[in-house]
Tab-separated table of C-alpha atoms and ligand atoms in Angstrom:
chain	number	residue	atom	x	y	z
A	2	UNK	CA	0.000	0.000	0.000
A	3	UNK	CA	1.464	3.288	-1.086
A	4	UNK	CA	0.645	6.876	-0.003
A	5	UNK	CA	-0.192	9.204	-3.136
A	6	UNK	CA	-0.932	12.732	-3.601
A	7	UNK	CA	-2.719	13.608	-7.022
A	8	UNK	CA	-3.113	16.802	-8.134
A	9	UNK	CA	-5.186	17.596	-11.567
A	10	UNK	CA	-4.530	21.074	-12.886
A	11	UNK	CA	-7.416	23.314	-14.849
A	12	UNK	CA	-7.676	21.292	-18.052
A	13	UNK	CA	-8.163	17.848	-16.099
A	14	UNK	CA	-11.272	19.202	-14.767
A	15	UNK	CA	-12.794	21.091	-17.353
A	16	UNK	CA	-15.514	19.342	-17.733
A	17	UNK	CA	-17.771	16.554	-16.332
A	18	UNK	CA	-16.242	13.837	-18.917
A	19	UNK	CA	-12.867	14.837	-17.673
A	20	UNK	CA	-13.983	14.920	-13.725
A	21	UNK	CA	-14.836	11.457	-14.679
A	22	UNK	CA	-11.824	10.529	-15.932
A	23	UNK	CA	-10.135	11.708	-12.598
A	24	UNK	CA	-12.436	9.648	-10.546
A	25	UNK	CA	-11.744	6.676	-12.490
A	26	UNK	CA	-7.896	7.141	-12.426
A	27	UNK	CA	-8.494	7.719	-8.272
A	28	UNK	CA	-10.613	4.610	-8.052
A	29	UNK	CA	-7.896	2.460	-10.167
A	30	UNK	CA	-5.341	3.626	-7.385
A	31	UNK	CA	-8.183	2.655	-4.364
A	32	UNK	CA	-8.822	-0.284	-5.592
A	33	UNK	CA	-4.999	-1.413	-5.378
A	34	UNK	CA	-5.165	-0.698	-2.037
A	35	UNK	CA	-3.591	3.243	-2.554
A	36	UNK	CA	-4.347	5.799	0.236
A	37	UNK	CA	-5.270	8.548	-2.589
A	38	UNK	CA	-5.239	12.700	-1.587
A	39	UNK	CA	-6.672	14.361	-4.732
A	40	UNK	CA	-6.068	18.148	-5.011
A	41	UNK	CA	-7.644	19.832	-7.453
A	42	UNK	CA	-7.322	23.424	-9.746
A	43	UNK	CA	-10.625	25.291	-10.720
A	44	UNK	CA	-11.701	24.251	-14.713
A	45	UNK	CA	-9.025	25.501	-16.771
A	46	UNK	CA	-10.186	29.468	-17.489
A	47	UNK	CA	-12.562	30.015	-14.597
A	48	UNK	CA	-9.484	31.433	-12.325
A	49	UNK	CA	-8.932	33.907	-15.296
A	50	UNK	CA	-12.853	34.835	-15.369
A	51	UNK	CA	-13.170	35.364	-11.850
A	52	UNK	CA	-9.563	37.871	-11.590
A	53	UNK	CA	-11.592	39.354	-14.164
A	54	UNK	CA	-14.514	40.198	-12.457
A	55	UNK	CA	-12.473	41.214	-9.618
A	56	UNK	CA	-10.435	43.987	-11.364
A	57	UNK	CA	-13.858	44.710	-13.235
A	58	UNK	CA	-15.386	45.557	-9.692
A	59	UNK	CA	-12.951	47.503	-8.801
A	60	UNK	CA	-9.065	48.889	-9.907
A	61	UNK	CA	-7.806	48.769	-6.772
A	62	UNK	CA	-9.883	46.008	-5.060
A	63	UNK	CA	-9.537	44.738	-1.528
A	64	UNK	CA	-7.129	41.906	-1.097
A	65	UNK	CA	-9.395	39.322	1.453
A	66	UNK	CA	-12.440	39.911	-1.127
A	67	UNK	CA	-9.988	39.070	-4.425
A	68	UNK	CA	-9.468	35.967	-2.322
A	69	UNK	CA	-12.851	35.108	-1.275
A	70	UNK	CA	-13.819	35.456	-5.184
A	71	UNK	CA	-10.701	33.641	-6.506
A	72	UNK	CA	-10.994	30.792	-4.158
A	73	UNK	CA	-14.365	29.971	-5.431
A	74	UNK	CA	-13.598	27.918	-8.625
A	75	UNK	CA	-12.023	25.138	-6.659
A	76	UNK	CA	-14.803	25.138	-4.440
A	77	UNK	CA	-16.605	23.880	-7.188
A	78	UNK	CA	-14.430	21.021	-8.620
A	79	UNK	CA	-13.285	20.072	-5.033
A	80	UNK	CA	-16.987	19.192	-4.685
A	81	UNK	CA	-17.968	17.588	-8.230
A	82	UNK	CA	-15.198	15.344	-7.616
A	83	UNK	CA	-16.600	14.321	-4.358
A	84	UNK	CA	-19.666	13.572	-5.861
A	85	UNK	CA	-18.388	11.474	-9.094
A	86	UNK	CA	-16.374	9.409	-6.730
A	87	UNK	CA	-19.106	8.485	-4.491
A	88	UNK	CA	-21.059	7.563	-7.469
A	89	UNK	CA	-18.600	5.435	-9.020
A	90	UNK	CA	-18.521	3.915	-4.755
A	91	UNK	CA	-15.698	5.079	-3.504
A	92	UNK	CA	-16.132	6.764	-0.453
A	93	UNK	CA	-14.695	10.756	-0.941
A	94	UNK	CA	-15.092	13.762	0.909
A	95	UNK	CA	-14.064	17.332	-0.254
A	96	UNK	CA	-12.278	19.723	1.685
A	97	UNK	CA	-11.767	23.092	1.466
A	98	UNK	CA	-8.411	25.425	2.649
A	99	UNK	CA	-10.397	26.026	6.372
A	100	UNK	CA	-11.975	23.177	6.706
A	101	UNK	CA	-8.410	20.975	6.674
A	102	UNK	CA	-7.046	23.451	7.888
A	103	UNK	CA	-4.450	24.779	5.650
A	104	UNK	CA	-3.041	27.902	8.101
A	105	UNK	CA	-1.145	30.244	6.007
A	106	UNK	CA	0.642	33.703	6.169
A	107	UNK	CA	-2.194	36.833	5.880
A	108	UNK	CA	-0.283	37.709	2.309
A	109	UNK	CA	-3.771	37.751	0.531
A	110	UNK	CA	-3.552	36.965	-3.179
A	111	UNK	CA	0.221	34.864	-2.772
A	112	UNK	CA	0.016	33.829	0.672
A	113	UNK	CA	2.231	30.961	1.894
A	114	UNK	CA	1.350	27.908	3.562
A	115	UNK	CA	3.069	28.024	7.152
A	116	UNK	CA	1.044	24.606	8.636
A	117	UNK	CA	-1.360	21.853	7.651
A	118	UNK	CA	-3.453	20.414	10.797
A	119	UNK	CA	-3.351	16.440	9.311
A	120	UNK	CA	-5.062	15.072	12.398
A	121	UNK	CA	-8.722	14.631	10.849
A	122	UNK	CA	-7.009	13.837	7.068
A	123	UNK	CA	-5.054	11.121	8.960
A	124	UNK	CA	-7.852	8.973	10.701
A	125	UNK	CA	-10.404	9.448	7.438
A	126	UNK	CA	-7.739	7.952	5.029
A	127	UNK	CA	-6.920	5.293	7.605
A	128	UNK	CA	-10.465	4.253	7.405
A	129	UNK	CA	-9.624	4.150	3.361
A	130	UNK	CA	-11.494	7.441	2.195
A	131	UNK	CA	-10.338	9.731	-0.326
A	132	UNK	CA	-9.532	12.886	0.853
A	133	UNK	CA	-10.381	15.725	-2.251
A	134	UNK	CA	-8.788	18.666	-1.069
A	135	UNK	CA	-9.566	22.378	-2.836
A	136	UNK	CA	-6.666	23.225	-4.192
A	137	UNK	CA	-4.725	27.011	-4.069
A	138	UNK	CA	-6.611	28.016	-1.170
A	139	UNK	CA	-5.931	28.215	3.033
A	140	UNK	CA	-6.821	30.142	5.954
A	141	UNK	CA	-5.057	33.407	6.964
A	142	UNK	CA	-4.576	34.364	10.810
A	143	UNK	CA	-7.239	36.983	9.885
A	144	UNK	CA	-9.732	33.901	9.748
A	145	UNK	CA	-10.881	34.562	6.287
A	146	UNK	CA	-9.717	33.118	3.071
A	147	UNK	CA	-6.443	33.318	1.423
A	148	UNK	CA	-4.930	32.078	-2.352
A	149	UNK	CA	-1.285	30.841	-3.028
A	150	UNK	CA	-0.735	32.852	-6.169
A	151	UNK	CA	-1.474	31.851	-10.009
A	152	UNK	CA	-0.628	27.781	-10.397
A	153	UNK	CA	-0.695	27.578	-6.249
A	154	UNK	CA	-2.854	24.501	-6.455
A	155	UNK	CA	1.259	22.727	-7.303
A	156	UNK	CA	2.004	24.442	-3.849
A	157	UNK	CA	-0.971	22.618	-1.955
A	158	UNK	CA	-0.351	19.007	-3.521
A	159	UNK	CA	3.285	19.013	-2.676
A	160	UNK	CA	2.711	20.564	1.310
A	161	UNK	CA	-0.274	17.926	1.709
A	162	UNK	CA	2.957	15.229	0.254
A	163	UNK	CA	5.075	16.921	2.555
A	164	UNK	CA	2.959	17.206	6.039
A	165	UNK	CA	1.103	13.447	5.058
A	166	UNK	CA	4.449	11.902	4.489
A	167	UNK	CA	3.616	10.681	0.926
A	168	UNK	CA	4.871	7.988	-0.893
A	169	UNK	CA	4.666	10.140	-4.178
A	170	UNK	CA	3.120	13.341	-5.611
A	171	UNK	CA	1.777	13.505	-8.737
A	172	UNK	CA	0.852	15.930	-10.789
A	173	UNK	CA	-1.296	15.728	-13.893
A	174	UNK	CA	-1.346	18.155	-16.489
A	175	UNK	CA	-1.967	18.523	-20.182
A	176	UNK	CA	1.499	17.856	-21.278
A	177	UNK	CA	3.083	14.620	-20.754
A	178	UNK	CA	5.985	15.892	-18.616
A	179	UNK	CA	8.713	18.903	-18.167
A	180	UNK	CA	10.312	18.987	-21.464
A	181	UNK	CA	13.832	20.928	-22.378
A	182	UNK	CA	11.692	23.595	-23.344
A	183	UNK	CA	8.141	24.944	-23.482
A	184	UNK	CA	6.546	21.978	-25.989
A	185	UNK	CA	4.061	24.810	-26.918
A	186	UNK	CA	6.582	27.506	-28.249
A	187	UNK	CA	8.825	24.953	-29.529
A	188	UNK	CA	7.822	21.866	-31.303
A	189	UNK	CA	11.061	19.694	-31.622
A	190	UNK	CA	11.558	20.207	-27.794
A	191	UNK	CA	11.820	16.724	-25.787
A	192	UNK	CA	10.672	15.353	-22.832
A	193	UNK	CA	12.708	14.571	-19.780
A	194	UNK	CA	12.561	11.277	-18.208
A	195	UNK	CA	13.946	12.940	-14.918
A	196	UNK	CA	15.361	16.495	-13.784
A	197	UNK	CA	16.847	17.827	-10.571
A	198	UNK	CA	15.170	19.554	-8.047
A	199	UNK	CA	17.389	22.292	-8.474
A	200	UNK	CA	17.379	22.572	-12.070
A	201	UNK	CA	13.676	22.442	-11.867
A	202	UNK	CA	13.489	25.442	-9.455
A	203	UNK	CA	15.504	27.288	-11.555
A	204	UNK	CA	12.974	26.483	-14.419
A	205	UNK	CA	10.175	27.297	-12.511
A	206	UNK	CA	11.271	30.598	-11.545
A	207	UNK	CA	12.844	31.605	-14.682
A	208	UNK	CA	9.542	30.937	-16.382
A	209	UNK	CA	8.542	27.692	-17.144
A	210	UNK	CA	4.742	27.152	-16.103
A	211	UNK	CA	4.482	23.898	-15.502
A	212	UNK	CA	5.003	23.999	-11.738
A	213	UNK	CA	4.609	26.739	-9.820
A	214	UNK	CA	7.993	27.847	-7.909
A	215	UNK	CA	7.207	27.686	-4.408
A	216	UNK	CA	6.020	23.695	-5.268
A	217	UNK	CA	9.659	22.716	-6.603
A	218	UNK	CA	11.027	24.677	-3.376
A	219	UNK	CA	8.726	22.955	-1.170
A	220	UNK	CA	9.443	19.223	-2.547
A	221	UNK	CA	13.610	20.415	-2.652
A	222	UNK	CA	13.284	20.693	1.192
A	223	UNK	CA	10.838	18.031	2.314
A	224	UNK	CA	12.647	15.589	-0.690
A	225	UNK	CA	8.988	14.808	-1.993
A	226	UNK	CA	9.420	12.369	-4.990
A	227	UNK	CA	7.481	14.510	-7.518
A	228	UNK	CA	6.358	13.346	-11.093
A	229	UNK	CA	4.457	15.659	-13.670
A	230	UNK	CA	2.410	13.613	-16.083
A	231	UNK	CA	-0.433	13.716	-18.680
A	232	UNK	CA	-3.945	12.771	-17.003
A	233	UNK	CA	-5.132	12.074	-20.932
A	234	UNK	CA	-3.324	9.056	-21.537
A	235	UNK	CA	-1.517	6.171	-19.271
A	236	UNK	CA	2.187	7.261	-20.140
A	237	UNK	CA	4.844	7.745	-17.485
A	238	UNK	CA	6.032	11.418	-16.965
A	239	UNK	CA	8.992	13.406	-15.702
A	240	UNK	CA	10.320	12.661	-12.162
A	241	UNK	CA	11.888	15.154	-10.090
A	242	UNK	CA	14.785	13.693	-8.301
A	243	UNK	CA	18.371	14.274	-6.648
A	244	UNK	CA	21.063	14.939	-8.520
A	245	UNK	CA	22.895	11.770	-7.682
A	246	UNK	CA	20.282	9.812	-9.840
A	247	UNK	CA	20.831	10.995	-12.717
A	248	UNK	CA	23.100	8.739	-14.669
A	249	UNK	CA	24.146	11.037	-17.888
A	250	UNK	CA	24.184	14.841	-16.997
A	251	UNK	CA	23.558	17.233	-20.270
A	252	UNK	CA	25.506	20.643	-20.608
A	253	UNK	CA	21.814	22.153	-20.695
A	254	UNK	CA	18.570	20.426	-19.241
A	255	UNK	CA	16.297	22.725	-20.812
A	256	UNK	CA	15.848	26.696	-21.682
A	257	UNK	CA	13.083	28.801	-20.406
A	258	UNK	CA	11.771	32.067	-21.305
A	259	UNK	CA	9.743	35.036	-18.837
A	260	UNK	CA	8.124	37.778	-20.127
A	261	UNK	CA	7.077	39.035	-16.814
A	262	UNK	CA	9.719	41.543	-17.349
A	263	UNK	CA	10.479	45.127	-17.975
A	264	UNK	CA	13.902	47.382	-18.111
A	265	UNK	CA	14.765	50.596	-16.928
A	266	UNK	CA	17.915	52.707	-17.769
A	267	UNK	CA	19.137	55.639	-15.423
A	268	UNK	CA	20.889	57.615	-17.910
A	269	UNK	CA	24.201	59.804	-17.167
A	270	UNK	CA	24.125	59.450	-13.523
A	271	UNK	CA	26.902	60.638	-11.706
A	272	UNK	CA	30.095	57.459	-11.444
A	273	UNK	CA	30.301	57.796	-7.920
A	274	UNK	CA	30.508	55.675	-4.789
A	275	UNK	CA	26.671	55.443	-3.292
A	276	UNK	CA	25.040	55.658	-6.460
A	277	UNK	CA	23.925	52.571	-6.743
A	278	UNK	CA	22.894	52.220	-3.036
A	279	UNK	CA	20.758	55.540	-3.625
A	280	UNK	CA	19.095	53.970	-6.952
A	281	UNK	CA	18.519	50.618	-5.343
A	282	UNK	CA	17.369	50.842	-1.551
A	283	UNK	CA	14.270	53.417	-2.806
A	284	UNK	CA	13.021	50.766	-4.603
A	285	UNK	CA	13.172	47.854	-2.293
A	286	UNK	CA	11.426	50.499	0.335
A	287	UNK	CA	8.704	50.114	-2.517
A	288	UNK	CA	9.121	46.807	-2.195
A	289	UNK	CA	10.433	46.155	-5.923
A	290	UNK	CA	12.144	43.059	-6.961
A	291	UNK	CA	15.103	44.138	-8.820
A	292	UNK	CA	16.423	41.068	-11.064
A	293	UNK	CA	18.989	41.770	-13.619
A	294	UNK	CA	21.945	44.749	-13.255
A	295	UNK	CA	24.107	45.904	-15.381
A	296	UNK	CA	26.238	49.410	-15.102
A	297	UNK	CA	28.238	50.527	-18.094
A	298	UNK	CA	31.972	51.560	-17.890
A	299	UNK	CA	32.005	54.751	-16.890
A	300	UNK	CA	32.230	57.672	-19.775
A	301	UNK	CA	34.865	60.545	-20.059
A	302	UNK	CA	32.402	62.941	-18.125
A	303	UNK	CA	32.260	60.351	-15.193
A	304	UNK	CA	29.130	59.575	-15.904
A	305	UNK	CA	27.600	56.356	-16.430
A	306	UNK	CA	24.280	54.524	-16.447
A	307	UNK	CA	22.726	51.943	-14.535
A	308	UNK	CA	20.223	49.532	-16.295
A	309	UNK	CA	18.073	46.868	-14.042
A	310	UNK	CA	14.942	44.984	-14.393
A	311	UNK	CA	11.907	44.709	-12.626
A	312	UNK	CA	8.631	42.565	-12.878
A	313	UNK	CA	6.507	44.379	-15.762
A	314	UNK	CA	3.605	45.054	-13.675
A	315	UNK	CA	5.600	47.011	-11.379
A	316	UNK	CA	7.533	49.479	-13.984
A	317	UNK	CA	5.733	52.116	-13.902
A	318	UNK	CA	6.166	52.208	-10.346
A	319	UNK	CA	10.110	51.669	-10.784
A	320	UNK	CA	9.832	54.707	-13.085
A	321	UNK	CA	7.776	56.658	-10.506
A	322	UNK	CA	10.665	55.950	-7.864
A	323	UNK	CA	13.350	57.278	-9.966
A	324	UNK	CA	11.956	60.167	-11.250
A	325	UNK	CA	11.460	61.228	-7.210
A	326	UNK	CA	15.671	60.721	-7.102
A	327	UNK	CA	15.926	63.364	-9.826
A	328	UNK	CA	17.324	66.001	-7.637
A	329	UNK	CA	19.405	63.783	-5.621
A	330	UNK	CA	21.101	61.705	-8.427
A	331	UNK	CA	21.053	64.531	-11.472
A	332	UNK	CA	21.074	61.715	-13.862
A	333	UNK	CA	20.115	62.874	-17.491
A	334	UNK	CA	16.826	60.897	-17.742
A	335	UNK	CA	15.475	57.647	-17.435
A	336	UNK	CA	13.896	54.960	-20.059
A	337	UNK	CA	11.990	52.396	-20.052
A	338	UNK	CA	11.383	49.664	-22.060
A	339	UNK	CA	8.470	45.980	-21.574
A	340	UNK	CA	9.218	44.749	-24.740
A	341	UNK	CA	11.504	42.447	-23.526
A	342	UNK	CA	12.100	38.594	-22.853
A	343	UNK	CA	14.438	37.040	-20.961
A	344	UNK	CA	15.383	33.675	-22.107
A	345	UNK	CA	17.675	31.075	-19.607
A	346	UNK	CA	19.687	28.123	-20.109
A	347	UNK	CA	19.669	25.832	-17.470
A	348	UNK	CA	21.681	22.713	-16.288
A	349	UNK	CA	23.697	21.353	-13.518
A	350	UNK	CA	25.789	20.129	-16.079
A	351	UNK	CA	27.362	23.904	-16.149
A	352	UNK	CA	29.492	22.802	-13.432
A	353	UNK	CA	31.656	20.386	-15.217
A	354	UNK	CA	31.533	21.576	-18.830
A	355	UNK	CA	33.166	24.735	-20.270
A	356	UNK	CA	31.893	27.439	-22.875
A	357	UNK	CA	28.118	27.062	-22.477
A	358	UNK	CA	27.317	30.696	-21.971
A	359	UNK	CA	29.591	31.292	-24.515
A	360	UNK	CA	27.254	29.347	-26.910
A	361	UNK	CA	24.402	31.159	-26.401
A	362	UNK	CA	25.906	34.459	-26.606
A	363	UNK	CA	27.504	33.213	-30.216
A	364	UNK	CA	24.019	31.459	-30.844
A	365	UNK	CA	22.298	35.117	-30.642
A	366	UNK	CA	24.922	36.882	-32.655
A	367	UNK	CA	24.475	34.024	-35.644
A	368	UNK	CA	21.037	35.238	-35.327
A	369	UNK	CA	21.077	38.569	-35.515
A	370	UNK	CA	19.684	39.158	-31.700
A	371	UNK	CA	21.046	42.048	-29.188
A	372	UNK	CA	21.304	41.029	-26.113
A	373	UNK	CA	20.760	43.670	-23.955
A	374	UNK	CA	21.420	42.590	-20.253
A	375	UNK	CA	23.220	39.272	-18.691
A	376	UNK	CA	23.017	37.381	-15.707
A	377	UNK	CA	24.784	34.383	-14.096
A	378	UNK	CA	24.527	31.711	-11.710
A	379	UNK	CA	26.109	28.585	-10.741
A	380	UNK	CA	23.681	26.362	-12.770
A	381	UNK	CA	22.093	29.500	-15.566
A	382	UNK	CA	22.610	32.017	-17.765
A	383	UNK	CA	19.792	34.453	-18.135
A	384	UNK	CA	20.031	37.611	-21.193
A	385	UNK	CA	17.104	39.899	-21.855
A	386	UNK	CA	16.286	40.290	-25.432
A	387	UNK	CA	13.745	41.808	-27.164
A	388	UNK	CA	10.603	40.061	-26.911
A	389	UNK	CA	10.424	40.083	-31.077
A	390	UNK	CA	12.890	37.083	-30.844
A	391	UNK	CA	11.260	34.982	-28.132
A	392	UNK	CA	10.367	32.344	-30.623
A	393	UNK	CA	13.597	32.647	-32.523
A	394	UNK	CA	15.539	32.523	-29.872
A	395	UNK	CA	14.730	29.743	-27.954
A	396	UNK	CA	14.595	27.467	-31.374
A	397	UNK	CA	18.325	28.305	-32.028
A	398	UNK	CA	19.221	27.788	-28.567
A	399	UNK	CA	17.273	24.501	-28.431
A	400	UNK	CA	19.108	23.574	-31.594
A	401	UNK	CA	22.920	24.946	-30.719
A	402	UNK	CA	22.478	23.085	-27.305
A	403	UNK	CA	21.267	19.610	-29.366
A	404	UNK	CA	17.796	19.274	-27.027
A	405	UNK	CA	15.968	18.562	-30.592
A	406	UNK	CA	13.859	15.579	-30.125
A	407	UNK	CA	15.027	12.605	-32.333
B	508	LIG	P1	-2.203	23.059	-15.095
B	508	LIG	O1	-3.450	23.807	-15.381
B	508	LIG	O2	-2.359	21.584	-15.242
B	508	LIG	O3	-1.567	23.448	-13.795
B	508	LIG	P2	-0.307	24.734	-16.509
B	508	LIG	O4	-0.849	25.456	-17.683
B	508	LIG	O5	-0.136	25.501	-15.249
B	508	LIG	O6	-1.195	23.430	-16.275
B	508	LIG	O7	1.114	24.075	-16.870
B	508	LIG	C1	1.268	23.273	-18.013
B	508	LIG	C2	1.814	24.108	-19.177
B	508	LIG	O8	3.152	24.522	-18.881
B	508	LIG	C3	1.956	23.367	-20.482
B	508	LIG	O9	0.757	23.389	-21.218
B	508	LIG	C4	3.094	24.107	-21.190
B	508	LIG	O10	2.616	24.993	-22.182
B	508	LIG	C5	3.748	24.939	-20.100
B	508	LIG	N1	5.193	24.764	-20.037
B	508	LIG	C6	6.113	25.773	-20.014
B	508	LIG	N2	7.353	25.314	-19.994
B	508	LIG	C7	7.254	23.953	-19.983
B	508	LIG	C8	8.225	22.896	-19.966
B	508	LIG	N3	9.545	23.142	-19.930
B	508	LIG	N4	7.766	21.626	-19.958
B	508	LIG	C9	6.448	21.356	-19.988
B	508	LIG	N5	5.493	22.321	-20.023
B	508	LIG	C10	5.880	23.605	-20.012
B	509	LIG	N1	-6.786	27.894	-10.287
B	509	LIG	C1	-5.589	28.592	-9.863
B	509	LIG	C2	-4.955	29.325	-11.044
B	509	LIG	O1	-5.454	29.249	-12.147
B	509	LIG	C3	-4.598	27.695	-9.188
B	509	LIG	C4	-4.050	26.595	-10.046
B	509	LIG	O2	-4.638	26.242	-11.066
B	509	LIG	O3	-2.988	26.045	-9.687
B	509	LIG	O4	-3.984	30.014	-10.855
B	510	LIG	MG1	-0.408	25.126	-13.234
C-alpha cells in the first residue's frame, strides 16, 4: 500500500467527462489498495474569469475579497469530484483550505502555507477514504480566506505530500511531462525522463509554467518524490529527483523564457561611490524586486548609467521611484522599455563543462539578436532580449544546445 498525492490542474477538470476521468484514475489507485489525496485546480479558465470580475469591480480592489472570489472555482471542482467518486462507490469527501485546515501567512492573493493540521485527514484515510482537497486556497490568521498565487494549487499538492508523508506526488497536467523547453513555443523540444530539483526550481522561476515555484522549493526541502504527467493518456512522466540519480548529466537540461519583465535605464548618472545604493534601496522600500543589473563603464564625463529589471507590472512604479531621485542623483533621464524577454539556459551540467554561456551568446549573434542585459549563476545564464525574438531565440538555442527531439 502506497501513499499518493494527485493533483489535476485546470484542463483535467474542465468538464464533467474529464472529472470522470479523474475519478476513475483515483478509483484504479483505491482499488490497489492506494491511500489517494486528490487536489484539485478550478476548470481551466474560470481562475482567469473570476480575476476578471475582480479587477472589473474595482481597480484597486480589496485583497481578502480578491481571495474570497478567486478561491471559489475550486470550491466547485473540489466538490464535483466528491460527488463522481461516491457515485462510481468510492467513499470521498471534499475539503476546502479552512476546513483541513491549511493555516497560512495573511499575504492575501500569494500567501504561503506556514502549517497543515493532518489530524482529521489522517484517521479518514486510515479508514480508506479519499480525501479531495480544494486546491490554491488556506486560511489566513485573519480567519478569512487566502490564495497561493497563479498555479498555487502545485504548492498545496506538494505541502499535503510533505505534512502526510507521501509515498509520491503527482501531478497531472496537459502535457506529458517537463520537457527541455516549453513543448508549446517549440515543437522539436523533448521530454525529460527525470530532472533535478534544483534545475527544476531554476525552471520554474525563470519561467517555465508547468510547476509553480514555491512547489519545486517545497518538494527540494521536504525531498517529496514529484512526477508531472499527462492525465489524458496512461504514459509515465517526468520525475523530479536528486542529482545523484541521474546517470548522464547534459551541458543544458532545458531553456526557459519570462516575459514578466520590464527594463529601466538611469541615464548619465553621476560614477560615484553610493550611487547605486541611492538607486537601489528606494526601490526595495517600494518593495520592488530588482532582477537583472548591469552598469556601463564609466564615460569621459564620469558619468555612467545603470540599467536593471523589474517585474513588468511594477515598472511604472520603478519609473515613478526614480523620477522622485531626480534632484538627488542629477542623472540625465530615465527609459523604459516591456518589450523584452528574458530567455535562460539551465543545467547542472554547467558545473563540469566549459563554454556554455559562450554558446548562447555566439548562438544570438548568428542570429542577428542584441542582447541587452546578462546574468549568471552557478547552474544558468539568463540575457534579456527583445521580446520580437522569443520564438527565434529559444529554437536556435534549443538547436545549438542539441535538445531537438530525435
Ligand atoms: P495546469 O493547469 O495543469 O496546472 P499549466 O498550464 O499551469 O497546467 O502548466 C502546463 C503548461 O506549462 C503546459 O501546457 C506548457 O505549455 C507549459 N510549459 C512551459 N514550460 C514547460 C516545460 N519546460 N515543460 C512542460 N510544459 C511547459
Ligand atoms: N486555479 C488557480 C490558477 O489558475 C490555481 C491553479 O490552477 O494552480 O492560478
Ligand atoms: Mg499550473
Amino acid at each position: 500500500m502506497a501513499r499518493i498525492v494527485k493533483k489535476f490542474g485546470g484542463t483535467s477538470v474542465a468538464d464533467m467527462e474529464r472529472i470522470r476521468a479523474v475519478a476513475a484514475r483515483v478509483k484504479k489507485a483505491v482499488d490497489q489498495g492506494d491511500q489517494v489525496v486528490v487536489v484539485v485546480s478550478a476548470m481551466s479558465g474560470v481562475t482567469n474569469q473570476l480575476v476578471g470580475y475582480v479587477t472589473e469591480a474595482s481597480s484597486l480592489y480589496d485583497a481578502r475579497e480578491y481571495d474570497a472570489v478567486v478561491a471559489s472555482g475550486e470550491q466547485v471542482t473540489a466538490g464535483l469530484t466528491a460527488i463522481t467518486l461516491q457515485e462510481m462507490g468510492v467513499d470521498a469527501r471534499s475539503w476546502l483550505g479552512w476546513q483541513v485546515p491549511v493555516h497560512t501567512t495573511d499575504a492575501h492573493g500569494s500567501a504561503r502555507i506556514e502549517e497543515i493540521d493532518t489530524k482529521l485527514l489522517e484517521e479518514r484515510l486510515n479508514i480508506g477514504q479519499v480525501a479531495v482537497i480544494a486546491g490554491f486556497q488556506g486560511i489566513g490568521p485573519d480567519n478569512r480566506i487566502t490564495t497561493l498565487g497563479r498555479g498555487g494549487s502545485d504548492t498545496t499538492a506538494v505541502a499535503f505530500a510533505a505534512a502526510l508523508k507521501a509515498d509520491r506526488c503527482d501531478i497531472y497536467t496537459d502535457v506529458d511531462g517537463v520537457y527541455t523547453t516549453d513543448p508549446r513555443i517549440v515543437t522539436s523540444a523533448a521530454k525529460l525522463d527525470a530532472i533535478t530539483y534544483e534545475e527544476m526550481l531554476e525552471m520554474a522561476s525563470l519561467g517555465a509554467k508547468v510547476l509553480q515555484t514555491r512547489s519545486v522549493e517545497l518538494a527540494m526541502r521536504y525531498r517529496v518524490p514529484l512526477q508531472v504527467l499527462t492525465s489524458f493518456e496512461d504514459l509515465p512522466g517526468t520525475m523530479v529527483v536528486d542529482e545523484e540519480d541521474i546517470v548522464e548529466q547534459a551541458e543544458i537540461s532545458g531553456i526557459a523564457y519570462s516575459s514578466d519583465e520590464a527594463k529601466i535605464t538611469v541615464e548619465q548618472v553621476a560614477d560615484r561611490p553610493g550611487v547605486s545604493a541611492a538607486i537601489f534601496g528606494p526601490l526595495a522600500d517600494a518593495n520592488i524586486n530588482v532582477d537583472m543589473i548591469v552598469q556601463n563603464v564609466g564615460a569621459a564625463d564620469n558619468t555612467t548609467d545603470v540599467t536593471f529589471t523589474v517585474p513588468r507590472a511594477d515598472m511604472e512604479r520603478s519609473v515613478a521611484v526614480i523620477e522622485g531621485l531626480a534632484d538627488e542623483l542629477k542623472y540625465k533621464s530615465v527609459a523604459s522599455n516591456d518589450k523584452v524577454v528574458k530567455v535562460s539556459v539551465i543545467g547542472v551540467g554547467m558545473r563540469s563543462h566549459a563554454g556554455i554561456a559562450a554558446k548562447m551568446f555566439a548562438t544570438l549573434a548568428e542570429k542577428g539578436i542584441n542582447i541587452q542585459v546578462i546574468s549568471t549563476s552557478e547552474i544558468k545564464v539568463s540575457v534579456l532580449i527583445a521580446d520580437e525574438y522569443t520564438e527565434l531565440a529559444l529554437r536556435a538555442l534549443h538547436t545549438a544546445y542539441q535538445l531537438d527531439a530525435a
